[in-house]
Amino acid sequence: MVTRIDLRQVKRTYTTHIVPEEACVGYITPSDSPRIGDLLLAEVISVGKHAAIETINGFTLNIFPGDLIIGAFGNRYATDQYEGYVPAQWTEQCDLLSIGGVCGEVCSAHSSMGAPTRLRVLGAVCDASGAPLNLRSFAAPAPRAPHVGQVILVVGTSMNSGKTTTVGTLARALSRAGMRVAAAKVTGTAAGKDGRFFRSCGADPVFDFTHCGFPSTYMLSQHDLLAICDDLFDRLAAAEPDYSIIEIADGIFQRETRMLLASDAFRARVDHVFFSAGDSLGAECGVRRLRADGWPVRAVTGLVTASPLALREAEEEAGIPCLSIEHLVYGGILLDLVGTPKAAAVGESQAFRYAA
């Protein structure tokens, strides 16, 4: 039996942004186990860490006990917040794992974290026929497109090492130089903040894994990860950018990051790598490991550049430029590192970019 939803009384979270409003007709009591991407209607029981949600339009709204929200089940990997998973069965209660509306059960948390926001699960969101909704059903396939421009990959040591700031800074510097820039975040947990930052810095278009129907990428298979990458590359290529900037979330030891970095097919697409680090030891270790695996690392960026002393130390140990935001945007060095679309020679990685 379908119980209708009055969407005027519901706060929809960012993770459901690809689902049209008219599809969310009601909710049912499901009989099957929840899957990654299943939409749920939930009532806020108690407000914990996440006292607000990000909506489908990018607004931040406070939430209060008694509020109704629509989110999606997903896993979360966050070393400075929560580790959480999709429950094995539809349960009466669950946790809000992220501001973007990813829901599940907290398994572990950083010592600085308080209790998660707790939700009462009312049911699975469904269409008029009573069929439960899953994000994958609303991910329109991207058209095949051949031109993605030069690909710049941004990876780092960990969460909050400066990767997103690096992507935005690269986009700003290249767009200021008259280049067409596109950007995508291929792994992580659903949130629109990073994409809006990329766009504000001059990247257009901007996409992330949610456009492919995933609320997060934690615990996905390598096959699914590479399919997301293929889809996002096609979406970016449709705009015929001079440069496509790609961010992989978390650090190079994280499960999904390791999977992508171990893929020859993914590596074949990448022309340049910028590595974000929090300190000089992380910079040296990360650059050394990436180079040993054949990645074309051009520079170190990130929080380490906030200190001139640490910057010099990282540069000496890593043996490549260590560039602050100011160096990237105003120093005139970026195009020396990545070349220009017309002048850049076809490097080893470009020569077999689409061979996989």
PDB file of N, CA and C in Angstrom, residues 110-145:
ATOM      1  N   HIS A 110      35.538   9.194  14.324  1.00  0.00           N
ATOM      2  CA  HIS A 110      36.701   9.908  14.852  1.00  0.00           C
ATOM      3  C   HIS A 110      36.409  10.295  16.298  1.00  0.00           C
ATOM      4  N   SER A 111      37.449  10.327  17.128  1.00  0.00           N
ATOM      5  CA  SER A 111      37.253  10.589  18.557  1.00  0.00           C
ATOM      6  C   SER A 111      36.659  11.968  18.829  1.00  0.00           C
ATOM      7  N   SER A 112      36.792  12.888  17.873  1.00  0.00           N
ATOM      8  CA  SER A 112      36.254  14.232  18.064  1.00  0.00           C
ATOM      9  C   SER A 112      34.772  14.335  17.726  1.00  0.00           C
ATOM     10  N   MET A 113      34.216  13.280  17.146  1.00  0.00           N
ATOM     11  CA  MET A 113      32.834  13.323  16.686  1.00  0.00           C
ATOM     12  C   MET A 113      31.854  13.023  17.818  1.00  0.00           C
ATOM     13  N   GLY A 114      30.736  13.721  17.779  1.00  0.00           N
ATOM     14  CA  GLY A 114      29.650  13.412  18.682  1.00  0.00           C
ATOM     15  C   GLY A 114      28.746  12.363  18.064  1.00  0.00           C
ATOM     16  N   ALA A 115      27.583  12.194  18.677  1.00  0.00           N
ATOM     17  CA  ALA A 115      26.620  11.219  18.177  1.00  0.00           C
ATOM     18  C   ALA A 115      26.059  11.669  16.837  1.00  0.00           C
ATOM     19  N   PRO A 116      25.752  10.732  15.940  1.00  0.00           N
ATOM     20  CA  PRO A 116      25.141  11.102  14.658  1.00  0.00           C
ATOM     21  C   PRO A 116      23.693  11.517  14.840  1.00  0.00           C
ATOM     22  N   THR A 117      23.184  12.265  13.879  1.00  0.00           N
ATOM     23  CA  THR A 117      21.756  12.568  13.838  1.00  0.00           C
ATOM     24  C   THR A 117      21.003  11.269  13.583  1.00  0.00           C
ATOM     25  N   ARG A 118      19.986  11.041  14.395  1.00  0.00           N
ATOM     26  CA  ARG A 118      19.258   9.780  14.351  1.00  0.00           C
ATOM     27  C   ARG A 118      17.933   9.965  13.631  1.00  0.00           C
ATOM     28  N   LEU A 119      17.578   8.986  12.788  1.00  0.00           N
ATOM     29  CA  LEU A 119      16.386   9.060  11.952  1.00  0.00           C
ATOM     30  C   LEU A 119      15.462   7.871  12.199  1.00  0.00           C
ATOM     31  N   ARG A 120      14.160   8.125  12.116  1.00  0.00           N
ATOM     32  CA  ARG A 120      13.166   7.056  12.100  1.00  0.00           C
ATOM     33  C   ARG A 120      12.791   6.780  10.654  1.00  0.00           C
ATOM     34  N   VAL A 121      12.986   5.568  10.202  1.00  0.00           N
ATOM     35  CA  VAL A 121      12.725   5.211   8.812  1.00  0.00           C
ATOM     36  C   VAL A 121      11.232   4.939   8.644  1.00  0.00           C
ATOM     37  N   LEU A 122      10.570   5.763   7.826  1.00  0.00           N
ATOM     38  CA  LEU A 122       9.134   5.576   7.585  1.00  0.00           C
ATOM     39  C   LEU A 122       8.876   4.597   6.453  1.00  0.00           C
ATOM     40  N   GLY A 123       9.779   4.549   5.471  1.00  0.00           N
ATOM     41  CA  GLY A 123       9.620   3.601   4.384  1.00  0.00           C
ATOM     42  C   GLY A 123      10.453   3.953   3.186  1.00  0.00           C
ATOM     43  N   ALA A 124      10.330   3.153   2.145  1.00  0.00           N
ATOM     44  CA  ALA A 124      11.039   3.374   0.882  1.00  0.00           C
ATOM     45  C   ALA A 124      10.212   4.300  -0.005  1.00  0.00           C
ATOM     46  N   VAL A 125      10.839   5.337  -0.523  1.00  0.00           N
ATOM     47  CA  VAL A 125      10.147   6.251  -1.426  1.00  0.00           C
ATOM     48  C   VAL A 125       9.821   5.507  -2.723  1.00  0.00           C
ATOM     49  N   CYS A 126       8.626   5.719  -3.237  1.00  0.00           N
ATOM     50  CA  CYS A 126       8.187   4.956  -4.407  1.00  0.00           C
ATOM     51  C   CYS A 126       7.471   5.848  -5.402  1.00  0.00           C
ATOM     52  N   ASP A 127       7.237   5.293  -6.606  1.00  0.00           N
ATOM     53  CA  ASP A 127       6.472   6.015  -7.621  1.00  0.00           C
ATOM     54  C   ASP A 127       4.984   5.672  -7.477  1.00  0.00           C
ATOM     55  N   ALA A 128       4.197   6.131  -8.433  1.00  0.00           N
ATOM     56  CA  ALA A 128       2.740   5.956  -8.340  1.00  0.00           C
ATOM     57  C   ALA A 128       2.328   4.487  -8.345  1.00  0.00           C
ATOM     58  N   SER A 129       3.134   3.625  -8.951  1.00  0.00           N
ATOM     59  CA  SER A 129       2.800   2.200  -9.013  1.00  0.00           C
ATOM     60  C   SER A 129       3.242   1.433  -7.774  1.00  0.00           C
ATOM     61  N   GLY A 130       3.966   2.130  -6.881  1.00  0.00           N
ATOM     62  CA  GLY A 130       4.471   1.455  -5.690  1.00  0.00           C
ATOM     63  C   GLY A 130       5.858   0.885  -5.840  1.00  0.00           C
ATOM     64  N   ALA A 131       6.511   1.146  -6.980  1.00  0.00           N
ATOM     65  CA  ALA A 131       7.872   0.651  -7.205  1.00  0.00           C
ATOM     66  C   ALA A 131       8.871   1.528  -6.448  1.00  0.00           C
ATOM     67  N   PRO A 132       9.715   0.933  -5.598  1.00  0.00           N
ATOM     68  CA  PRO A 132      10.713   1.726  -4.864  1.00  0.00           C
ATOM     69  C   PRO A 132      11.669   2.436  -5.818  1.00  0.00           C
ATOM     70  N   LEU A 133      12.128   3.614  -5.419  1.00  0.00           N
ATOM     71  CA  LEU A 133      13.029   4.409  -6.247  1.00  0.00           C
ATOM     72  C   LEU A 133      14.474   4.188  -5.837  1.00  0.00           C
ATOM     73  N   ASN A 134      15.340   4.068  -6.851  1.00  0.00           N
ATOM     74  CA  ASN A 134      16.777   3.971  -6.640  1.00  0.00           C
ATOM     75  C   ASN A 134      17.458   4.964  -7.558  1.00  0.00           C
ATOM     76  N   LEU A 135      18.504   5.597  -7.070  1.00  0.00           N
ATOM     77  CA  LEU A 135      19.192   6.640  -7.841  1.00  0.00           C
ATOM     78  C   LEU A 135      19.655   6.152  -9.205  1.00  0.00           C
ATOM     79  N   ARG A 136      20.057   4.878  -9.296  1.00  0.00           N
ATOM     80  CA  ARG A 136      20.591   4.370 -10.557  1.00  0.00           C
ATOM     81  C   ARG A 136      19.574   4.492 -11.692  1.00  0.00           C
ATOM     82  N   SER A 137      18.293   4.436 -11.365  1.00  0.00           N
ATOM     83  CA  SER A 137      17.252   4.492 -12.393  1.00  0.00           C
ATOM     84  C   SER A 137      17.160   5.860 -13.057  1.00  0.00           C
ATOM     85  N   PHE A 138      17.741   6.881 -12.429  1.00  0.00           N
ATOM     86  CA  PHE A 138      17.596   8.247 -12.935  1.00  0.00           C
ATOM     87  C   PHE A 138      18.905   8.819 -13.489  1.00  0.00           C
ATOM     88  N   ALA A 139      19.899   7.968 -13.624  1.00  0.00           N
ATOM     89  CA  ALA A 139      21.188   8.406 -14.173  1.00  0.00           C
ATOM     90  C   ALA A 139      21.165   8.238 -15.684  1.00  0.00           C
ATOM     91  N   ALA A 140      20.911   9.330 -16.385  1.00  0.00           N
ATOM     92  CA  ALA A 140      20.880   9.270 -17.844  1.00  0.00           C
ATOM     93  C   ALA A 140      22.286   8.999 -18.370  1.00  0.00           C
ATOM     94  N   PRO A 141      22.443   8.054 -19.304  1.00  0.00           N
ATOM     95  CA  PRO A 141      23.786   7.762 -19.835  1.00  0.00           C
ATOM     96  C   PRO A 141      24.346   8.947 -20.607  1.00  0.00           C
ATOM     97  N   ALA A 142      25.637   9.151 -20.460  1.00  0.00           N
ATOM     98  CA  ALA A 142      26.285  10.250 -21.175  1.00  0.00           C
ATOM     99  C   ALA A 142      26.565   9.846 -22.615  1.00  0.00           C
ATOM    100  N   PRO A 143      26.433  10.774 -23.554  1.00  0.00           N
ATOM    101  CA  PRO A 143      26.776  10.451 -24.944  1.00  0.00           C
ATOM    102  C   PRO A 143      28.271  10.241 -25.093  1.00  0.00           C
ATOM    103  N   ARG A 144      28.658   9.330 -25.954  1.00  0.00           N
ATOM    104  CA  ARG A 144      30.077   9.114 -26.203  1.00  0.00           C
ATOM    105  C   ARG A 144      30.670  10.343 -26.868  1.00  0.00           C
ATOM    106  N   ALA A 145      31.799  10.791 -26.361  1.00  0.00           N
ATOM    107  CA  ALA A 145      32.454  11.984 -26.900  1.00  0.00           C
ATOM    108  C   ALA A 145      33.956  11.754 -26.897  1.00  0.00           C
TER     109      ALA A 145
END
